[in-house]
mmCIF file of C-alpha atoms in Angstrom:
data_model
loop_
_atom_site.group_PDB
_atom_site.id
_atom_site.type_symbol
_atom_site.label_atom_id
_atom_site.label_comp_id
_atom_site.label_asym_id
_atom_site.label_seq_id
_atom_site.Cartn_x
_atom_site.Cartn_y
_atom_site.Cartn_z
ATOM 1 C CA MET A 1 -101.762 -104.360 -17.395
ATOM 2 C CA ASN A 2 -99.287 -104.026 -20.281
ATOM 3 C CA VAL A 3 -97.406 -100.872 -21.323
ATOM 4 C CA GLU A 4 -99.862 -99.890 -24.062
ATOM 5 C CA GLU A 5 -102.828 -100.170 -21.703
ATOM 6 C CA LEU A 6 -100.998 -98.162 -19.022
ATOM 7 C CA VAL A 7 -100.203 -95.351 -21.448
ATOM 8 C CA ARG A 8 -103.774 -95.343 -22.795
ATOM 9 C CA ASP A 9 -105.324 -95.221 -19.323
ATOM 10 C CA SER A 10 -102.903 -92.535 -18.159
ATOM 11 C CA LEU A 11 -103.635 -90.271 -21.105
ATOM 12 C CA ARG A 12 -107.391 -90.813 -20.760
ATOM 13 C CA GLU A 13 -107.186 -89.536 -17.161
ATOM 14 C CA LEU A 14 -105.493 -86.366 -18.351
ATOM 15 C CA ALA A 15 -107.518 -85.768 -21.517
ATOM 16 C CA VAL A 16 -110.605 -84.365 -19.761
ATOM 17 C CA ASP A 17 -108.886 -81.267 -18.406
ATOM 18 C CA GLU A 18 -105.698 -80.860 -20.421
ATOM 19 C CA PRO A 19 -104.720 -79.825 -23.967
ATOM 20 C CA SER A 20 -102.368 -81.759 -26.188
ATOM 21 C CA ALA A 21 -99.238 -82.597 -24.234
ATOM 22 C CA GLY A 22 -96.850 -82.776 -27.165
ATOM 23 C CA PRO A 23 -94.445 -85.510 -28.259
ATOM 24 C CA GLY A 24 -92.757 -87.603 -25.592
ATOM 25 C CA PHE A 25 -95.380 -86.979 -22.920
ATOM 26 C CA ALA A 26 -96.365 -90.654 -22.697
ATOM 27 C CA ASP A 27 -92.837 -91.520 -21.619
ATOM 28 C CA ARG A 28 -92.992 -88.897 -18.894
ATOM 29 C CA VAL A 29 -96.352 -90.192 -17.691
ATOM 30 C CA LEU A 30 -94.976 -93.730 -17.513
ATOM 31 C CA ALA A 31 -91.928 -92.560 -15.574
ATOM 32 C CA VAL A 32 -94.038 -90.555 -13.128
ATOM 33 C CA ARG A 33 -96.430 -93.477 -12.609
ATOM 34 C CA ARG A 34 -93.566 -95.850 -11.892
ATOM 35 C CA ARG A 35 -92.143 -93.453 -9.327
ATOM 36 C CA ARG A 36 -95.596 -92.852 -7.874
ATOM 37 C CA ARG A 37 -96.146 -96.575 -7.459
ATOM 38 C CA THR A 38 -92.714 -97.000 -5.826
ATOM 39 C CA ARG A 39 -93.334 -94.148 -3.411
ATOM 40 C CA ARG A 40 -96.765 -95.559 -2.541
ATOM 41 C CA LEU A 41 -95.197 -98.858 -1.491
ATOM 42 C CA VAL A 42 -92.490 -97.111 0.485
ATOM 43 C CA SER A 43 -94.945 -94.811 2.245
ATOM 44 C CA VAL A 44 -96.898 -97.763 3.650
ATOM 45 C CA ALA A 45 -93.801 -98.930 5.510
ATOM 46 C CA ALA A 46 -92.481 -95.502 6.507
ATOM 47 C CA ALA A 47 -93.723 -94.420 9.901
ATOM 48 C CA THR A 48 -92.909 -90.769 9.302
ATOM 49 C CA ALA A 49 -94.623 -90.337 5.924
ATOM 50 C CA ALA A 50 -97.880 -88.412 5.988
ATOM 51 C CA VAL A 51 -100.152 -88.462 2.945
ATOM 52 C CA LEU A 52 -101.666 -85.100 2.083
ATOM 53 C CA ALA A 53 -104.731 -85.384 -0.129
ATOM 54 C CA VAL A 54 -104.403 -82.617 -2.680
ATOM 55 C CA SER A 55 -105.730 -82.400 -6.199
ATOM 56 C CA VAL A 56 -103.327 -80.893 -8.699
ATOM 57 C CA GLY A 57 -104.493 -80.381 -12.275
ATOM 58 C CA VAL A 58 -101.786 -78.467 -14.130
ATOM 59 C CA PRO A 59 -102.531 -77.899 -17.816
ATOM 60 C CA LEU A 60 -100.021 -75.043 -17.849
ATOM 61 C CA LEU A 61 -97.120 -77.464 -17.606
ATOM 62 C CA ASN A 62 -97.878 -79.198 -20.891
ATOM 63 C CA GLU A 63 -95.706 -78.707 -23.942
ATOM 64 C CA GLY A 64 -98.547 -78.328 -26.433
ATOM 65 C CA LYS A 65 -98.045 -77.517 -30.079
ATOM 66 C CA ASP A 66 -100.141 -74.365 -29.729
ATOM 67 C CA ASP A 67 -97.306 -72.422 -28.087
ATOM 68 C CA VAL A 68 -97.776 -68.856 -29.276
ATOM 69 C CA ARG A 69 -95.082 -67.205 -27.192
ATOM 70 C CA PRO A 70 -92.799 -64.791 -29.080
ATOM 71 C CA ALA A 71 -89.762 -66.327 -30.784
ATOM 72 C CA ARG A 72 -87.436 -64.345 -28.530
ATOM 73 C CA VAL A 73 -88.610 -66.528 -25.636
ATOM 74 C CA THR A 74 -88.750 -69.946 -27.321
ATOM 75 C CA ARG A 75 -85.824 -69.830 -29.786
ATOM 76 C CA GLN A 76 -82.690 -71.530 -28.521
ATOM 77 C CA ASP A 77 -80.399 -70.481 -31.378
ATOM 78 C CA GLU A 78 -79.955 -66.839 -30.464
ATOM 79 C CA ILE A 79 -78.487 -64.729 -27.682
ATOM 80 C CA ARG A 80 -80.521 -62.040 -25.974
ATOM 81 C CA ALA A 81 -78.079 -59.700 -24.242
ATOM 82 C CA HIS A 82 -78.502 -56.311 -22.571
ATOM 83 C CA PRO A 83 -75.047 -55.265 -21.317
ATOM 84 C CA ASP A 84 -76.402 -51.794 -20.507
ATOM 85 C CA GLN A 85 -78.978 -53.087 -17.999
ATOM 86 C CA SER A 86 -78.388 -54.031 -14.358
ATOM 87 C CA PRO A 87 -80.714 -55.245 -13.081
ATOM 88 C CA PRO A 88 -82.183 -56.156 -16.467
ATOM 89 C CA SER A 89 -85.537 -54.936 -17.751
ATOM 90 C CA ASP A 90 -85.501 -56.967 -20.997
ATOM 91 C CA LEU A 91 -85.099 -60.694 -21.622
ATOM 92 C CA ILE A 92 -81.644 -62.191 -21.125
ATOM 93 C CA ALA A 93 -81.186 -65.633 -22.673
ATOM 94 C CA ALA A 94 -78.729 -67.826 -24.541
ATOM 95 C CA GLY A 95 -79.276 -71.278 -26.004
ATOM 96 C CA ARG A 96 -81.392 -73.481 -23.756
ATOM 97 C CA SER A 97 -81.232 -71.145 -20.724
ATOM 98 C CA ALA A 98 -83.145 -67.965 -19.983
ATOM 99 C CA LEU A 99 -83.224 -65.582 -17.058
ATOM 100 C CA ALA A 100 -86.753 -66.402 -15.910
ATOM 101 C CA ALA A 101 -86.733 -64.049 -12.928
ATOM 102 C CA TYR A 102 -84.508 -62.224 -10.495
ATOM 103 C CA TYR A 103 -84.912 -61.023 -6.945
ATOM 104 C CA THR A 104 -83.479 -58.685 -4.355
ATOM 105 C CA THR A 105 -83.526 -59.198 -0.592
ATOM 106 C CA ALA A 106 -83.990 -56.839 2.323
ATOM 107 C CA PRO A 107 -84.278 -57.184 6.115
ATOM 108 C CA VAL A 108 -87.864 -56.991 7.354
ATOM 109 C CA ALA A 109 -88.724 -56.737 11.059
ATOM 110 C CA LYS A 110 -91.514 -59.158 11.968
ATOM 111 C CA ASN A 111 -91.718 -57.999 15.556
ATOM 112 C CA ASP A 112 -89.471 -56.554 18.293
ATOM 113 C CA LYS A 113 -87.390 -59.736 18.411
ATOM 114 C CA GLU A 114 -87.460 -61.171 14.876
ATOM 115 C CA THR A 115 -86.073 -59.886 11.579
ATOM 116 C CA THR A 116 -85.930 -61.985 8.417
ATOM 117 C CA SER A 117 -84.449 -61.718 4.932
ATOM 118 C CA GLU A 118 -87.333 -61.120 2.515
ATOM 119 C CA ARG A 119 -87.239 -61.404 -1.287
ATOM 120 C CA THR A 120 -88.850 -59.200 -3.927
ATOM 121 C CA TYR A 121 -89.173 -60.765 -7.378
ATOM 122 C CA TRP A 122 -89.214 -59.504 -10.943
ATOM 123 C CA LEU A 123 -90.757 -62.151 -13.239
ATOM 124 C CA LEU A 124 -90.368 -62.523 -16.993
ATOM 125 C CA ASP A 125 -93.519 -61.725 -18.944
ATOM 126 C CA PRO A 126 -93.227 -64.159 -21.878
ATOM 127 C CA ASP A 127 -95.478 -61.972 -24.047
ATOM 128 C CA THR A 128 -93.515 -58.734 -23.714
ATOM 129 C CA GLY A 129 -90.079 -60.176 -22.942
ATOM 130 C CA LYS A 130 -89.768 -57.801 -19.995
ATOM 131 C CA TYR A 131 -89.306 -58.353 -16.254
ATOM 132 C CA GLU A 132 -92.192 -57.137 -14.141
ATOM 133 C CA LYS A 133 -92.041 -56.535 -10.397
ATOM 134 C CA ASP A 134 -94.396 -58.770 -8.412
ATOM 135 C CA THR A 135 -94.430 -58.164 -4.671
ATOM 136 C CA ARG A 136 -96.969 -60.907 -3.898
ATOM 137 C CA TRP A 137 -94.439 -63.725 -3.571
ATOM 138 C CA SER A 138 -91.792 -64.636 -1.020
ATOM 139 C CA PHE A 139 -90.412 -67.510 -3.121
ATOM 140 C CA VAL A 140 -90.665 -68.360 -6.830
ATOM 141 C CA ALA A 141 -89.578 -71.451 -8.800
ATOM 142 C CA VAL A 142 -90.016 -71.403 -12.594
ATOM 143 C CA ALA A 143 -90.857 -74.600 -14.477
ATOM 144 C CA PRO A 144 -89.015 -75.671 -17.643
ATOM 145 C CA GLY A 145 -90.682 -73.982 -20.599
ATOM 146 C CA LEU A 146 -91.134 -70.582 -18.893
ATOM 147 C CA LYS A 147 -94.919 -70.868 -18.784
ATOM 148 C CA THR A 148 -95.582 -71.671 -15.139
ATOM 149 C CA ALA A 149 -94.091 -70.716 -11.776
ATOM 150 C CA ALA A 150 -94.711 -72.235 -8.363
ATOM 151 C CA VAL A 151 -95.077 -69.450 -5.802
ATOM 152 C CA LEU A 152 -95.334 -68.924 -2.056
ATOM 153 C CA GLU A 153 -97.125 -65.997 -0.460
ATOM 154 C CA ARG A 154 -95.372 -63.416 1.700
ATOM 155 C CA THR A 155 -95.553 -65.172 5.055
ATOM 156 C CA LEU A 156 -93.144 -68.098 5.475
ATOM 157 C CA PRO A 157 -93.548 -70.931 6.150
ATOM 158 C CA ALA A 158 -96.535 -70.899 3.761
ATOM 159 C CA ALA A 159 -99.722 -72.942 4.096
ATOM 160 C CA ARG A 160 -100.362 -73.261 0.357
ATOM 161 C CA ILE A 161 -98.554 -73.320 -2.986
ATOM 162 C CA GLY A 162 -99.718 -71.384 -6.026
ATOM 163 C CA LEU A 163 -99.263 -72.354 -9.670
ATOM 164 C CA LEU A 164 -98.856 -69.062 -11.532
ATOM 165 C CA ASP A 165 -99.431 -68.492 -15.250
ATOM 166 C CA LEU A 166 -96.506 -66.247 -16.170
ATOM 167 C CA ALA A 167 -98.310 -64.832 -19.211
ATOM 168 C CA THR A 168 -101.428 -63.672 -17.336
ATOM 169 C CA GLY A 169 -99.937 -63.178 -13.880
ATOM 170 C CA GLU A 170 -102.865 -65.120 -12.410
ATOM 171 C CA VAL A 171 -102.709 -68.128 -10.080
ATOM 172 C CA GLU A 172 -104.358 -71.023 -11.906
ATOM 173 C CA LYS A 173 -104.334 -73.405 -8.941
ATOM 174 C CA TRP A 174 -103.831 -73.198 -5.179
ATOM 175 C CA ILE A 175 -102.507 -76.319 -3.463
ATOM 176 C CA PRO A 176 -103.164 -76.387 0.311
ATOM 177 C CA VAL A 177 -100.504 -78.247 2.292
ATOM 178 C CA GLY A 178 -100.477 -79.529 5.842
ATOM 179 C CA LYS A 179 -96.893 -78.457 6.481
ATOM 180 C CA GLY A 180 -95.304 -75.016 6.348
ATOM 181 C CA VAL A 181 -93.401 -74.618 3.052
ATOM 182 C CA GLY A 182 -90.365 -72.363 2.632
ATOM 183 C CA GLY A 183 -88.734 -73.480 -0.636
ATOM 184 C CA LEU A 184 -89.719 -74.966 -4.015
ATOM 185 C CA ALA A 185 -87.983 -76.699 -6.936
ATOM 186 C CA PHE A 186 -89.301 -78.277 -10.133
ATOM 187 C CA SER A 187 -88.058 -81.579 -11.494
ATOM 188 C CA ASN A 188 -86.038 -81.385 -14.695
ATOM 189 C CA GLY A 189 -88.950 -82.968 -16.536
ATOM 190 C CA GLY A 190 -91.322 -80.364 -15.110
ATOM 191 C CA THR A 191 -93.877 -82.945 -13.905
ATOM 192 C CA GLU A 192 -92.977 -82.957 -10.206
ATOM 193 C CA LEU A 193 -92.391 -80.336 -7.539
ATOM 194 C CA VAL A 194 -90.460 -80.708 -4.290
ATOM 195 C CA ALA A 195 -91.523 -78.355 -1.501
ATOM 196 C CA THR A 196 -89.139 -78.024 1.447
ATOM 197 C CA THR A 197 -90.896 -77.602 4.785
ATOM 198 C CA TYR A 198 -89.744 -75.582 7.809
ATOM 199 C CA SER A 199 -90.882 -74.977 11.347
ATOM 200 C CA GLU A 200 -90.024 -71.251 11.080
ATOM 201 C CA HIS A 201 -88.794 -68.714 8.537
ATOM 202 C CA PRO A 202 -85.685 -70.251 6.918
ATOM 203 C CA GLU A 203 -83.718 -66.981 6.703
ATOM 204 C CA PRO A 204 -83.609 -65.206 10.084
ATOM 205 C CA LEU A 205 -81.284 -62.222 10.544
ATOM 206 C CA GLU A 206 -79.548 -60.433 13.379
ATOM 207 C CA LYS A 207 -77.530 -57.229 13.497
ATOM 208 C CA LEU A 208 -73.842 -57.481 14.392
ATOM 209 C CA ASP A 209 -71.521 -54.446 14.378
ATOM 210 C CA GLY A 210 -74.191 -52.459 12.585
ATOM 211 C CA GLU A 211 -74.663 -54.945 9.727
ATOM 212 C CA TRP A 212 -77.290 -57.579 9.102
ATOM 213 C CA THR A 213 -76.063 -61.160 9.129
ATOM 214 C CA SER A 214 -77.819 -64.497 8.911
ATOM 215 C CA THR A 215 -78.483 -66.454 12.085
ATOM 216 C CA PRO A 216 -78.969 -70.014 10.837
ATOM 217 C CA ARG A 217 -81.118 -72.335 12.875
ATOM 218 C CA ALA A 218 -82.070 -75.983 12.351
ATOM 219 C CA SER A 219 -85.629 -75.292 11.196
ATOM 220 C CA ARG A 220 -86.038 -77.619 8.205
ATOM 221 C CA THR A 221 -88.551 -80.388 8.914
ATOM 222 C CA GLY A 222 -88.653 -82.344 5.640
ATOM 223 C CA PHE A 223 -90.063 -82.242 2.140
ATOM 224 C CA LEU A 224 -93.309 -82.727 0.284
ATOM 225 C CA LEU A 225 -93.391 -84.285 -3.198
ATOM 226 C CA LEU A 226 -96.164 -83.156 -5.531
ATOM 227 C CA ASP A 227 -97.047 -85.055 -8.700
ATOM 228 C CA LEU A 228 -98.104 -82.489 -11.292
ATOM 229 C CA ALA A 229 -98.630 -84.874 -14.209
ATOM 230 C CA GLY A 230 -102.144 -85.975 -13.292
ATOM 231 C CA SER A 231 -104.676 -85.865 -10.487
ATOM 232 C CA GLY A 232 -101.777 -86.938 -8.264
ATOM 233 C CA GLY A 233 -101.112 -86.105 -4.657
ATOM 234 C CA GLY A 234 -98.346 -85.326 -2.205
ATOM 235 C CA ILE A 235 -96.352 -87.310 0.304
ATOM 236 C CA TRP A 236 -94.507 -85.583 3.149
ATOM 237 C CA HIS A 237 -91.277 -87.074 4.479
ATOM 238 C CA ARG A 238 -89.536 -86.024 7.660
ATOM 239 C CA VAL A 239 -85.909 -85.008 6.971
ATOM 240 C CA PRO A 240 -84.894 -82.403 9.574
ATOM 241 C CA SER A 241 -81.803 -80.217 9.314
ATOM 242 C CA SER A 242 -78.686 -81.908 10.617
ATOM 243 C CA ASP A 243 -77.185 -78.618 11.766
ATOM 244 C CA ALA A 244 -78.058 -74.952 12.179
ATOM 245 C CA SER A 245 -78.142 -74.388 8.447
ATOM 246 C CA GLY A 246 -80.984 -71.941 7.934
ATOM 247 C CA ARG A 247 -82.332 -72.329 4.383
ATOM 248 C CA ALA A 248 -81.537 -75.884 3.260
ATOM 249 C CA ASP A 249 -83.912 -76.582 0.369
ATOM 250 C CA PHE A 250 -84.164 -79.808 -1.614
ATOM 251 C CA ALA A 251 -83.747 -80.062 -5.387
ATOM 252 C CA PHE A 252 -83.925 -82.890 -7.931
ATOM 253 C CA THR A 253 -80.898 -84.705 -9.319
ATOM 254 C CA ARG A 254 -80.480 -84.758 -13.099
ATOM 255 C CA ASP A 255 -82.501 -87.955 -13.594
ATOM 256 C CA ASP A 256 -85.274 -86.812 -11.200
ATOM 257 C CA LYS A 257 -84.895 -90.092 -9.265
ATOM 258 C CA HIS A 258 -83.272 -88.560 -6.176
ATOM 259 C CA LEU A 259 -82.961 -85.302 -4.263
ATOM 260 C CA TYR A 260 -79.983 -83.332 -2.991
ATOM 261 C CA ALA A 261 -79.843 -80.732 -0.241
ATOM 262 C CA THR A 262 -78.767 -77.156 -0.842
ATOM 263 C CA GLY A 263 -77.477 -74.959 1.953
ATOM 264 C CA GLY A 264 -76.198 -76.532 5.134
ATOM 265 C CA GLY A 265 -72.744 -76.768 6.669
ATOM 266 C CA LEU A 266 -69.323 -77.527 5.208
ATOM 267 C CA GLU A 267 -69.970 -81.261 4.917
ATOM 268 C CA THR A 268 -73.067 -80.691 2.784
ATOM 269 C CA LEU A 269 -71.188 -78.186 0.647
ATOM 270 C CA VAL A 270 -68.131 -80.343 -0.061
ATOM 271 C CA ARG A 271 -69.524 -83.877 -0.050
ATOM 272 C CA GLY A 272 -73.181 -83.241 -0.735
ATOM 273 C CA LYS A 273 -76.167 -84.944 0.846
ATOM 274 C CA PHE A 274 -78.478 -87.031 -1.296
ATOM 275 C CA TYR A 275 -81.796 -88.709 -0.571
ATOM 276 C CA ASP A 276 -84.156 -91.089 -2.279
ATOM 277 C CA LEU A 277 -87.727 -89.957 -2.858
ATOM 278 C CA SER A 278 -88.818 -91.513 0.433
ATOM 279 C CA GLY A 279 -86.417 -89.332 2.422
ATOM 280 C CA GLU A 280 -83.712 -91.915 3.150
ATOM 281 C CA GLU A 281 -80.143 -90.625 2.860
ATOM 282 C CA ILE A 282 -78.216 -92.414 0.100
ATOM 283 C CA ALA A 283 -74.775 -92.404 -1.475
ATOM 284 C CA ALA A 284 -74.281 -89.723 -4.112
ATOM 285 C CA PRO A 285 -75.227 -90.769 -7.673
ATOM 286 C CA ALA A 286 -72.110 -91.647 -9.671
ATOM 287 C CA ASN A 287 -72.384 -88.603 -11.952
ATOM 288 C CA GLU A 288 -73.142 -86.092 -9.186
ATOM 289 C CA LYS A 289 -70.831 -87.021 -6.311
ATOM 290 C CA TYR A 290 -68.294 -84.313 -7.208
ATOM 291 C CA LEU A 291 -70.863 -81.539 -7.695
ATOM 292 C CA ARG A 292 -71.419 -78.716 -5.203
ATOM 293 C CA TRP A 293 -74.811 -77.229 -4.443
ATOM 294 C CA ASP A 294 -73.355 -73.699 -4.541
ATOM 295 C CA VAL A 295 -72.495 -74.051 -8.260
ATOM 296 C CA PRO A 296 -75.931 -73.926 -9.912
ATOM 297 C CA ALA A 297 -74.885 -75.083 -13.409
ATOM 298 C CA ARG A 298 -74.023 -78.651 -12.269
ATOM 299 C CA LEU A 299 -74.059 -81.127 -15.230
ATOM 300 C CA SER A 300 -73.836 -80.236 -18.922
ATOM 301 C CA PRO A 301 -76.876 -81.158 -21.065
ATOM 302 C CA ASN A 302 -75.162 -84.330 -22.304
ATOM 303 C CA GLY A 303 -74.046 -85.203 -18.779
ATOM 304 C CA LYS A 304 -70.368 -85.472 -19.702
ATOM 305 C CA LEU A 305 -69.063 -82.324 -17.998
ATOM 306 C CA ALA A 306 -69.389 -81.032 -14.442
ATOM 307 C CA ALA A 307 -69.319 -77.340 -13.551
ATOM 308 C CA LEU A 308 -67.361 -76.826 -10.353
ATOM 309 C CA GLY A 309 -66.254 -73.933 -8.215
ATOM 310 C CA LEU A 310 -63.754 -71.133 -8.519
ATOM 311 C CA ALA A 311 -60.328 -72.282 -9.722
ATOM 312 C CA GLU A 312 -58.221 -69.164 -9.303
ATOM 313 C CA VAL A 313 -58.009 -65.480 -10.108
ATOM 314 C CA ASN A 314 -55.620 -64.048 -12.706
ATOM 315 C CA VAL A 315 -54.364 -67.279 -14.265
ATOM 316 C CA PRO A 316 -51.022 -65.820 -15.479
ATOM 317 C CA ALA A 317 -50.729 -67.696 -18.764
ATOM 318 C CA ILE A 318 -54.141 -66.776 -20.085
ATOM 319 C CA ALA A 319 -55.428 -63.797 -18.123
ATOM 320 C CA ASP A 320 -56.658 -60.738 -20.005
ATOM 321 C CA ARG A 321 -54.742 -57.933 -18.317
ATOM 322 C CA SER A 322 -57.485 -55.454 -19.131
ATOM 323 C CA LEU A 323 -59.570 -57.206 -16.450
ATOM 324 C CA PRO A 324 -57.146 -57.761 -13.553
ATOM 325 C CA GLY A 325 -59.894 -59.203 -11.352
ATOM 326 C CA GLN A 326 -61.127 -61.897 -13.756
ATOM 327 C CA SER A 327 -61.468 -65.459 -12.562
ATOM 328 C CA TYR A 328 -61.730 -69.024 -13.828
ATOM 329 C CA SER A 329 -63.755 -72.034 -12.729
ATOM 330 C CA PHE A 330 -63.134 -75.768 -13.027
ATOM 331 C CA ILE A 331 -64.745 -78.055 -15.582
ATOM 332 C CA LYS A 332 -64.312 -81.673 -14.460
ATOM 333 C CA ASP A 333 -65.208 -85.231 -15.399
ATOM 334 C CA PRO A 334 -68.377 -85.907 -13.360
ATOM 335 C CA LEU A 335 -67.507 -89.609 -12.874
ATOM 336 C CA THR A 336 -63.877 -89.267 -11.798
ATOM 337 C CA GLY A 337 -63.613 -85.687 -10.547
ATOM 338 C CA LYS A 338 -60.573 -85.207 -12.775
ATOM 339 C CA GLU A 339 -60.029 -81.692 -14.070
ATOM 340 C CA ILE A 340 -60.663 -81.369 -17.799
ATOM 341 C CA THR A 341 -60.125 -77.643 -18.243
ATOM 342 C CA LYS A 342 -60.875 -74.206 -16.810
ATOM 343 C CA VAL A 343 -63.399 -71.734 -18.110
ATOM 344 C CA ARG A 344 -63.877 -68.021 -17.525
ATOM 345 C CA GLY A 345 -66.258 -67.049 -14.740
ATOM 346 C CA ALA A 346 -66.323 -66.772 -10.958
ATOM 347 C CA GLU A 347 -69.654 -68.609 -10.624
ATOM 348 C CA LEU A 348 -71.113 -70.939 -13.258
ATOM 349 C CA LEU A 349 -74.881 -70.477 -13.290
ATOM 350 C CA ALA A 350 -76.431 -72.364 -16.221
ATOM 351 C CA TRP A 351 -75.435 -74.408 -19.271
ATOM 352 C CA VAL A 352 -76.303 -72.886 -22.642
ATOM 353 C CA ASP A 353 -75.259 -76.036 -24.516
ATOM 354 C CA ASP A 354 -72.507 -78.634 -24.063
ATOM 355 C CA GLN A 355 -69.725 -76.077 -24.600
ATOM 356 C CA ARG A 356 -71.079 -72.770 -23.291
ATOM 357 C CA LEU A 357 -72.323 -71.489 -19.943
ATOM 358 C CA ILE A 358 -73.764 -68.372 -18.347
ATOM 359 C CA ALA A 359 -71.573 -67.144 -15.493
ATOM 360 C CA TRP A 360 -70.887 -64.240 -13.173
ATOM 361 C CA GLU A 361 -67.673 -62.575 -14.348
ATOM 362 C CA ARG A 362 -65.776 -60.193 -12.094
ATOM 363 C CA THR A 363 -65.133 -56.827 -13.745
ATOM 364 C CA SER A 364 -63.205 -54.954 -11.039
ATOM 365 C CA PRO A 365 -59.593 -55.317 -9.860
ATOM 366 C CA GLU A 366 -58.970 -56.957 -6.494
ATOM 367 C CA LYS A 367 -58.188 -53.633 -4.823
ATOM 368 C CA ASP A 368 -61.462 -52.029 -5.972
ATOM 369 C CA ALA A 369 -65.045 -52.467 -4.797
ATOM 370 C CA TYR A 370 -66.365 -55.791 -6.030
ATOM 371 C CA LYS A 371 -68.355 -55.695 -9.276
ATOM 372 C CA ASP A 372 -69.494 -58.409 -11.667
ATOM 373 C CA ARG A 373 -71.803 -59.006 -14.638
ATOM 374 C CA LEU A 374 -73.564 -61.881 -16.382
ATOM 375 C CA VAL A 375 -71.548 -63.201 -19.314
ATOM 376 C CA LEU A 376 -71.587 -66.025 -21.830
ATOM 377 C CA VAL A 377 -68.412 -68.110 -21.573
ATOM 378 C CA THR A 378 -67.140 -70.863 -23.866
ATOM 379 C CA ILE A 379 -64.984 -73.859 -23.005
ATOM 380 C CA GLY A 380 -61.676 -73.564 -24.848
ATOM 381 C CA SER A 381 -61.944 -69.793 -25.255
ATOM 382 C CA HIS A 382 -60.949 -66.867 -23.073
ATOM 383 C CA LYS A 383 -63.481 -64.517 -24.677
ATOM 384 C CA VAL A 384 -66.736 -63.569 -22.979
ATOM 385 C CA VAL A 385 -69.988 -62.091 -24.284
ATOM 386 C CA PRO A 386 -71.538 -59.631 -21.792
ATOM 387 C CA LEU A 387 -75.203 -60.395 -21.112
ATOM 388 C CA SER A 388 -76.010 -57.840 -18.407
ATOM 389 C CA GLY A 389 -74.596 -54.657 -16.994
ATOM 390 C CA GLU A 390 -72.381 -54.545 -13.932
ATOM 391 C CA ARG A 391 -73.726 -55.504 -10.534
ATOM 392 C CA ALA A 392 -72.139 -53.703 -7.598
ATOM 393 C CA HIS A 393 -71.519 -55.446 -4.274
ATOM 394 C CA PRO A 394 -71.690 -52.928 -1.450
ATOM 395 C CA GLU A 395 -70.953 -54.011 2.099
ATOM 396 C CA ASP A 396 -74.641 -54.764 2.564
ATOM 397 C CA GLU A 397 -74.902 -57.831 0.322
ATOM 398 C CA LEU A 398 -78.670 -57.901 0.741
ATOM 399 C CA THR A 399 -79.036 -55.154 -1.861
ATOM 400 C CA THR A 400 -77.689 -57.107 -4.866
ATOM 401 C CA TRP A 401 -79.986 -58.793 -7.407
ATOM 402 C CA GLU A 402 -79.878 -62.564 -7.857
ATOM 403 C CA PRO A 403 -80.805 -64.414 -11.078
ATOM 404 C CA VAL A 404 -83.230 -67.321 -11.463
ATOM 405 C CA PHE A 405 -82.541 -69.360 -14.610
ATOM 406 C CA ALA A 406 -84.820 -71.907 -16.268
ATOM 407 C CA THR A 407 -84.725 -74.061 -19.395
ATOM 408 C CA ARG A 408 -86.789 -72.613 -22.210
#
């Protein structure tokens, strides 16, 4: 079968249930089919791979031309800032990145012996541009385009995955799975979903000296790959935790050809752990070997810059003395690890374009209670644009709100 026939057959399979997929979709279908075929061959030889027969029709993920969402959601040439709101109630966005959701956490006693860290989410309503509280979900991952979210119900590990229409708030599809799922992440192309599986709740807590603290255990069992581009299916691969790491979810590398592990011990944090789509550990991809999972921004859109961790606080030559607690982070060459420059921000969260990022910026002096806010920072400039109000960090860190960014 030649390329033209493959594209034609692929699109015919999707045409019955799905609207127009927009330009470039044929390329994505081809890429997904190639990966699907590769994984099928690998799964025959892998003794630990279990095929889960699930049907996944996902018209919500398409990039059709009939997108009627308000311009404030889809436009990438404007900044939506609300420096008077923390947590925000109205859309925060800049360039390609938008705050798709945020969550808070709180300890919840399951029984006399078990307490876990539970999340409560506020999801962006793309019609109103406001964040609405939704207590139904324990975990939410938002797909590129801000139309669809993958969700897990309150009890973790979960027995099924929901595909939620963010505009209507209704689950369009439930995907039953044979393994307990505790974490989710979309591919950068939006056509695949990796679900991390656990034998127990991935975030157990215990009380020490009157304060709640995590009690990591090696509960990760592996991951399930779901193909969302067609009728597809899922393949589960056994990749247990290598240490008592608690939550240790998988996410896609930039090219969607591999996975990396988040969470875990010091080795995973500093060196990273990467896997092929069959669950075999591999060497880090050349452009991601210097990245850290705890710096969410990772690679710039053009792939030429790497967002790294905190450089230092109060860089004397360039610090704005009106903010004595401000900090700077490294920007490095992703291939060599060589420092290129520093940019304002204590934690780099998402790239806006190839020169700007969204970051947490500290707003309190070192001697004061810790406070920060979301800001827009620019490489080569020491100025920041506030995007949210201040977020306080009391001793009980579980009470702070955490952002979830997605590409719009």
